[in-house]
Structures are given as C-alpha cells and as structure tokens.
Short mmCIF file of C-alpha atoms (C1' of nucleotides) in Angstrom, two decimals:
data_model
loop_
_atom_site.label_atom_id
_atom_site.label_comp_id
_atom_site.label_asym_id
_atom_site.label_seq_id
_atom_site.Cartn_x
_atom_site.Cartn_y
_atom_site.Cartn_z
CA UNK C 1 0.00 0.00 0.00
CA UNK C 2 1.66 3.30 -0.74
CA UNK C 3 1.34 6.44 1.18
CA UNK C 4 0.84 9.61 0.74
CA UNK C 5 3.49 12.38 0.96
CA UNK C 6 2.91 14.79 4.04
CA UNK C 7 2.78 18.93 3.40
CA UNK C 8 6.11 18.94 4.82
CA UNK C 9 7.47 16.50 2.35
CA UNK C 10 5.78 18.58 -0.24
CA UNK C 11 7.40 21.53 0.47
CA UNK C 12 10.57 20.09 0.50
CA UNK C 13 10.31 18.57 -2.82
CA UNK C 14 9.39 21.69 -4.78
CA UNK C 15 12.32 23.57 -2.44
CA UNK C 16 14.46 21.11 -4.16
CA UNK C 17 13.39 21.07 -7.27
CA UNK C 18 13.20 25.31 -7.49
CA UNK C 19 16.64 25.14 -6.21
CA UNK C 20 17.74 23.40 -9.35
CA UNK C 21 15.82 24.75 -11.63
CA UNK C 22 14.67 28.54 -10.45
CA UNK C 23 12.32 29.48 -13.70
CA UNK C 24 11.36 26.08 -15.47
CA UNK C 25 10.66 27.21 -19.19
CA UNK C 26 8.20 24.36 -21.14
CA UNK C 27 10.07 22.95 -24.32
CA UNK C 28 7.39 22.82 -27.07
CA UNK C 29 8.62 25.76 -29.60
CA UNK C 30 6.40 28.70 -29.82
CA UNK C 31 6.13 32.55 -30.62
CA UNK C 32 3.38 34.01 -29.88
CA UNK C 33 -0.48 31.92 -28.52
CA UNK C 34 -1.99 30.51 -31.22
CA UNK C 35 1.38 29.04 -32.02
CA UNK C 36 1.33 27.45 -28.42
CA UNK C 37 -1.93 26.37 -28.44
CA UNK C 38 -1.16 24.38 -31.98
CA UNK C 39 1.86 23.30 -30.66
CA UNK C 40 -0.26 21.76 -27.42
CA UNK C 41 -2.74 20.27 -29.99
CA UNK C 42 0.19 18.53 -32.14
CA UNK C 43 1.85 17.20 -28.77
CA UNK C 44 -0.79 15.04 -27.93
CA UNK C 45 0.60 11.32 -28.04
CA UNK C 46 4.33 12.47 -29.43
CA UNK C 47 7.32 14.09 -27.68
CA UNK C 48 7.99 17.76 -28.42
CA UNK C 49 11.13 17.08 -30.20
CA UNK C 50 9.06 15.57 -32.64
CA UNK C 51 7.25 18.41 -32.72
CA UNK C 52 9.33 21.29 -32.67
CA UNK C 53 11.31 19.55 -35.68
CA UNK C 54 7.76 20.30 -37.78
CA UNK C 55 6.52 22.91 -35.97
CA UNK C 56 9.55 25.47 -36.45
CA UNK C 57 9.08 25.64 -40.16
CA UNK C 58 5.59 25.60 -39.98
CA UNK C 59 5.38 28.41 -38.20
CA UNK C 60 7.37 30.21 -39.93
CA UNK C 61 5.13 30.19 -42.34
CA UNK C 62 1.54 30.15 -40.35
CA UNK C 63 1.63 31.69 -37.54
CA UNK C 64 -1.73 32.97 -37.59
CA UNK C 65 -4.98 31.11 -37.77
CA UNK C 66 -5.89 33.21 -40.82
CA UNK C 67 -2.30 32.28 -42.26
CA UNK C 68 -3.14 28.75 -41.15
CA UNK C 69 -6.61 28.53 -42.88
CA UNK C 70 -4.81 29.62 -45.88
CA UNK C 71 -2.36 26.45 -46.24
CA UNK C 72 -5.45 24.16 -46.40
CA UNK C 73 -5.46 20.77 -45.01
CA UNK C 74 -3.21 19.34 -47.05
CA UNK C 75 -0.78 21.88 -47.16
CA UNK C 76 -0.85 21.41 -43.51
CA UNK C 77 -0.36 17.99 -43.01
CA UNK C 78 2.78 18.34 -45.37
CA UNK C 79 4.05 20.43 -42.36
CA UNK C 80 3.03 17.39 -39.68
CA UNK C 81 3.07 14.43 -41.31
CA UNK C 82 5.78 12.94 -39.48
CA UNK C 83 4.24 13.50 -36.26
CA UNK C 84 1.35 10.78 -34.83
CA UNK C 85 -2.13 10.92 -35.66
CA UNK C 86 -1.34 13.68 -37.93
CA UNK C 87 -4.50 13.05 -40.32
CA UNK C 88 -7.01 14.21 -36.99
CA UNK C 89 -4.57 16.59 -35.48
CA UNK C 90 -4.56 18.42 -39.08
CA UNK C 91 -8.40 18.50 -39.17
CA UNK C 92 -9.03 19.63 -35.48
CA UNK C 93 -6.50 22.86 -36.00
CA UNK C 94 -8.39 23.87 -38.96
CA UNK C 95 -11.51 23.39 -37.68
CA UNK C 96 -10.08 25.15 -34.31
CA UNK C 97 -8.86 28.34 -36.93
CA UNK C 98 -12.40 28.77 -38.43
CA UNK C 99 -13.92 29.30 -34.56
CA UNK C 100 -10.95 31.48 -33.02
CA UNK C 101 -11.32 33.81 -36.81
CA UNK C 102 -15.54 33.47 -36.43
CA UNK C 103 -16.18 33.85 -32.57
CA UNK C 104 -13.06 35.39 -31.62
CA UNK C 105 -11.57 37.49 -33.96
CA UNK C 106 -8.68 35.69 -34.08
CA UNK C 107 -6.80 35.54 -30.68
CA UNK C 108 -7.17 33.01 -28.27
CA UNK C 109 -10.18 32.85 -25.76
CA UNK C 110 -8.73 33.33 -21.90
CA UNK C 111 -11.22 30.74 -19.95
CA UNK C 112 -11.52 27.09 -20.30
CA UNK C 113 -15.26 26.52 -21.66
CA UNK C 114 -14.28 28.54 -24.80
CA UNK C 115 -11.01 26.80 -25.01
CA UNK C 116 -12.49 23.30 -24.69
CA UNK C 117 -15.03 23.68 -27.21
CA UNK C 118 -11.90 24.29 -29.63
CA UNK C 119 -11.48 21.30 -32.35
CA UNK C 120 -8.67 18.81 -30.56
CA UNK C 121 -8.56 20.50 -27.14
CA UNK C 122 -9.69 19.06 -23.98
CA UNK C 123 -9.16 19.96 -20.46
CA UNK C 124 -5.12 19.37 -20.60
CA UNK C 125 -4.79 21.56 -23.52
CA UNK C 126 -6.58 24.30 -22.08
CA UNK C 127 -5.14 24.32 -18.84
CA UNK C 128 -1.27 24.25 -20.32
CA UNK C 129 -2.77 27.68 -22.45
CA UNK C 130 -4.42 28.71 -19.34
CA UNK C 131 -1.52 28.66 -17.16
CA UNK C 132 1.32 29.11 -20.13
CA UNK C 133 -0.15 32.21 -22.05
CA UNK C 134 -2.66 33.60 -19.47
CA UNK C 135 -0.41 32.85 -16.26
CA UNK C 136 -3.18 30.95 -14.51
CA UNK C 137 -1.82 28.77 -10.72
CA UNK C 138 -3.56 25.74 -12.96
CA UNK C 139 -1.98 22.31 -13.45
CA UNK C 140 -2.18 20.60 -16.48
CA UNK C 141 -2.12 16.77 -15.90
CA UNK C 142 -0.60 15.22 -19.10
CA UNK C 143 1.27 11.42 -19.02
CA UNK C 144 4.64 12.70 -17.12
CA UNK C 145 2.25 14.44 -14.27
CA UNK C 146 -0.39 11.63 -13.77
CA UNK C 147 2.71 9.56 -13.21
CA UNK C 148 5.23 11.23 -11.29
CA UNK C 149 1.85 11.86 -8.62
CA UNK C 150 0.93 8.18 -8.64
CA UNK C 151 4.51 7.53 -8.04
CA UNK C 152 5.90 9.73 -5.19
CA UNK C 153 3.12 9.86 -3.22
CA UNK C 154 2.10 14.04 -4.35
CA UNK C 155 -1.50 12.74 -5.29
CA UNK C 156 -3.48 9.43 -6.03
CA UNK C 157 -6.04 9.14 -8.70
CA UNK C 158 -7.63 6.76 -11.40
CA UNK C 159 -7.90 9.93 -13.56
CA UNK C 160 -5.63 12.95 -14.81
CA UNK C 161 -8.93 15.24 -13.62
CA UNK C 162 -8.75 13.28 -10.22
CA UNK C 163 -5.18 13.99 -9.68
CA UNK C 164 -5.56 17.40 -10.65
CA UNK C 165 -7.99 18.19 -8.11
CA UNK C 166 -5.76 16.33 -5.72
CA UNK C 167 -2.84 18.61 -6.78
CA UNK C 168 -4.35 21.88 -7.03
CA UNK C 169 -5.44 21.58 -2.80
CA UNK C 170 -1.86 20.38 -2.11
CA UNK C 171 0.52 22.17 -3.72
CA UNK C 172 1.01 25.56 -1.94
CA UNK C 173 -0.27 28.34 -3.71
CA UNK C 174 3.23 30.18 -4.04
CA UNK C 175 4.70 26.54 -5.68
CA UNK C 176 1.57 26.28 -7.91
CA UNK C 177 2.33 27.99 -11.21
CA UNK C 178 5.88 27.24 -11.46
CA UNK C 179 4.44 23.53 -9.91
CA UNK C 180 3.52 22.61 -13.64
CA UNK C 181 6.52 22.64 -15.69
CA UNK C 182 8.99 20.86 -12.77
CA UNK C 183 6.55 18.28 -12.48
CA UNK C 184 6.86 17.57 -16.38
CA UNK C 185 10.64 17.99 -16.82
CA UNK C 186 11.11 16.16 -13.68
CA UNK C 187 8.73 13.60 -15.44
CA UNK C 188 10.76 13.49 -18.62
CA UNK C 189 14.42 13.64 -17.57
CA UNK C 190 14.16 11.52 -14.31
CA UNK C 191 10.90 9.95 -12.95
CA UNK C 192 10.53 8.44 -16.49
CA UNK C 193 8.03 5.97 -17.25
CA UNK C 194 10.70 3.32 -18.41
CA UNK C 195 14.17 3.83 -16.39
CA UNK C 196 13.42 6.22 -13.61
CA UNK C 197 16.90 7.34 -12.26
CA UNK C 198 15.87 7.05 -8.52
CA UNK C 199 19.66 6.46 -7.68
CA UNK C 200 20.58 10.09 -8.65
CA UNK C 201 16.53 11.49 -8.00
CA UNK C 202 17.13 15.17 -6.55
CA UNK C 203 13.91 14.45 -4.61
CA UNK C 204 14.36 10.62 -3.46
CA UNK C 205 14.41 11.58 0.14
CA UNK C 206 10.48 12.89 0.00
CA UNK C 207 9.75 10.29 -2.32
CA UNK C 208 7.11 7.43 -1.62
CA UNK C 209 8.02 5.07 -4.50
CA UNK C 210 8.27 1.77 -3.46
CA UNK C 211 10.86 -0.45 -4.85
CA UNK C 212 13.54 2.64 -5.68
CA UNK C 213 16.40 0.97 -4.51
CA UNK C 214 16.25 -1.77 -7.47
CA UNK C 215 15.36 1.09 -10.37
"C1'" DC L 1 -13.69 1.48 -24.39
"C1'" DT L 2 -11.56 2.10 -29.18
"C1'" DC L 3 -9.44 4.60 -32.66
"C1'" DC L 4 -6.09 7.85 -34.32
"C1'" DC L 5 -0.53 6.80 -35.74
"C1'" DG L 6 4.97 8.40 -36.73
"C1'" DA L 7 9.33 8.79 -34.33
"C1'" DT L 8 12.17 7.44 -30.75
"C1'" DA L 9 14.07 4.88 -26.66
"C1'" DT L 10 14.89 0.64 -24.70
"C1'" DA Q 1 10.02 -6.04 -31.10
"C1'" DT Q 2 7.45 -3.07 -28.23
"C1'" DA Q 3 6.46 0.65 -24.98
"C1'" DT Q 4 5.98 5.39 -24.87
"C1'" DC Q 5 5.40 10.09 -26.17
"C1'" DA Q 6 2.98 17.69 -22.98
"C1'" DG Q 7 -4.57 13.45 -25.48
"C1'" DG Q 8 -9.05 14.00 -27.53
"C1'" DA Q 9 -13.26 12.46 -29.82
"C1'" DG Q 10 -16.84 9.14 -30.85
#
DNA sequence: CTCCCGATAT
DNA sequence: ATATCAGGAG
C-alpha cells in the first residue's frame, strides 16, 4: 500500500526542485499563442522534439490562424506528417482556426469553456494555455504528471482530472504555477516511465516510491 | 472502451 | 520487437 506524501514532504520537494531549476521554461517551440496552443494540440501522443522539428518551419510560415486557414489541409499535413495521428490533429486545428477567426476574432479565448469547445482541445490543452499564455496557478495533468503523482506519493487518482484536483489543494499556492513545468521535466528527464533514475533522483528523500532501490 | 498513428528509446 | 510520447473524440 503506498502512502501519501505529508505537506512537509511537499514543500521540501518543490524547495528542491526550485533550487535546481529557479524558472522552469516548457520545451514545445512557440512565438506568440496561437502558435502554443497548436503546438499543445500537435503534442498530444508524441514528444515535443518531434514536434518542434515540424513545428519550427511551420510556423514560420503560419503563424496565424488566418495564415493557417490559408495552407489548407493538405498543405498542412505536409508540415506534420511525421508526427502521430497527424491526419485528426490536421483537421481539429483547422476546424479550431475557423472558430478562433468566427467567434473570436482571431486571438485566443482566456477561460476554459471557450477553449475546450476548440477542435482537438480538452481539459489538458486548455489548462497548459491557461496557465502558459494567461499565467493561470492551474496544473495541467498530461502522461509525465499523472505519473510522477501516482509515483511519489504528491497525489493518487484513477484519472488525470482526479489527480488534478488532488494537486491543485496540495501544492502551496506560491509553488503552484511554477508547480507545472517541474513536475513535467522532472517527469521526462528523471521519474521516467521506463528507467526512472531514482539512484541520482534530486527528490528521493520525500519520495514514496516503493521499490527505488532496485530502479 | 476504441481509434487515431509516426518517431524514438529501450 | 514493443512501450511510450505535454490526449481528444466518438
């Protein structure tokens, strides 16, 4: 049975984490919102190197969702075709251009019912534009986040919503915006699903993962 | 729950 | 060879 970490274990970790990495910057290329929010669409199900690799000459080119509209579909998935499930992803951020142009004249809606009812954006989308490009204390719960929670002990849940709620009443307020991108790097570069490098783990003294020793 | 679906790490 | 990657829609 695992166990939970306490507040004080908590604090510790992000005081650890902070202290190696002060201002955690997300890695998925971008220039301006729209750009991010495409980016965040195109992410789902690859890793942002993939991405960025398609992304940066795309948006050279689109960074608009009038300039967008105007490569088509298929110009578009020439841009992403080497990334995963490019054929939906393509349709969803056109469809997604023709709302933000009609009911938004173009920039990005600041509050998560307008964002949701995007083309290809659900609540983990929205919440990574939400706390990226509007500087919202929200957490986005992607793959790293559900599992780095589940592991050390920060939150249990079945669900990325249920760990989300979990995670937004115990992570301190003053850890809570820069909260999202540690937990993902930290979920990418160490507590990774495969290999997790618990042996060298800046935060293996708060953490409740059973079994470390071995990993 | 299934489908979408290419690149990369192991 | 297969698990995994900043998930979402039907």
């Amino acid at each position: 049975m695992e166990t939970l970490m306490t507040p004080y274990e908590i604090d510790r970790f992000f005081e650890e984490l902070s202290a190696l990495d002060p201002n955690p910057q997300g890695e998925l290329y971008s220039t301006n919102p729209f750009t991010l929010l495409v980016a965040v669409v195109l992410s789902a199900q690859a890793t942002d190197k993939g991405v960025n690799k398609a992304t940066k000459s795309l948006f050279a080119v689109a960074n608009t969702p009038q300039k967008m509209l105007a490569l088509g579909v298929d110009g578009l998935k020439s841009y992403i075709n080497t990334i995963g499930l490019y054929n939906t992803k393509a349709k969803n951020i056109m469809g997604l251009c023709i709302k933000l142009v009609d009911d938004f004249g173009g920039q990005i809606p600041d509050n998560r019912d307008a964002l949701e009812a995007l083309p290809g954006v659900g609540r983990k989308t929205a919440n990574v534009v939400l706390n990226a490009a509007f500087n919202e204390p929200v957490i986005a719960v992607d793959t790293h986040i559900f599992r780095v929670s589940n592991r050390t002990g920060l939150a249990f849940g079945k669900t990325p919503l249920e760990v989300e709620k979990k995670l937004m009443k115990r992570i301190p307020q003053k850890w809570l915006i820069k909260a999202h991108h540690w937990l993902v790097l930290h979920g990418r570069y160490i507590c990774k699903a495969r290999k997790p490098l618990c042996l060298t783990c800046p935060v293996r003294g708060e953490c409740h993962y059973p079994n470390k020793e071995t990993a």
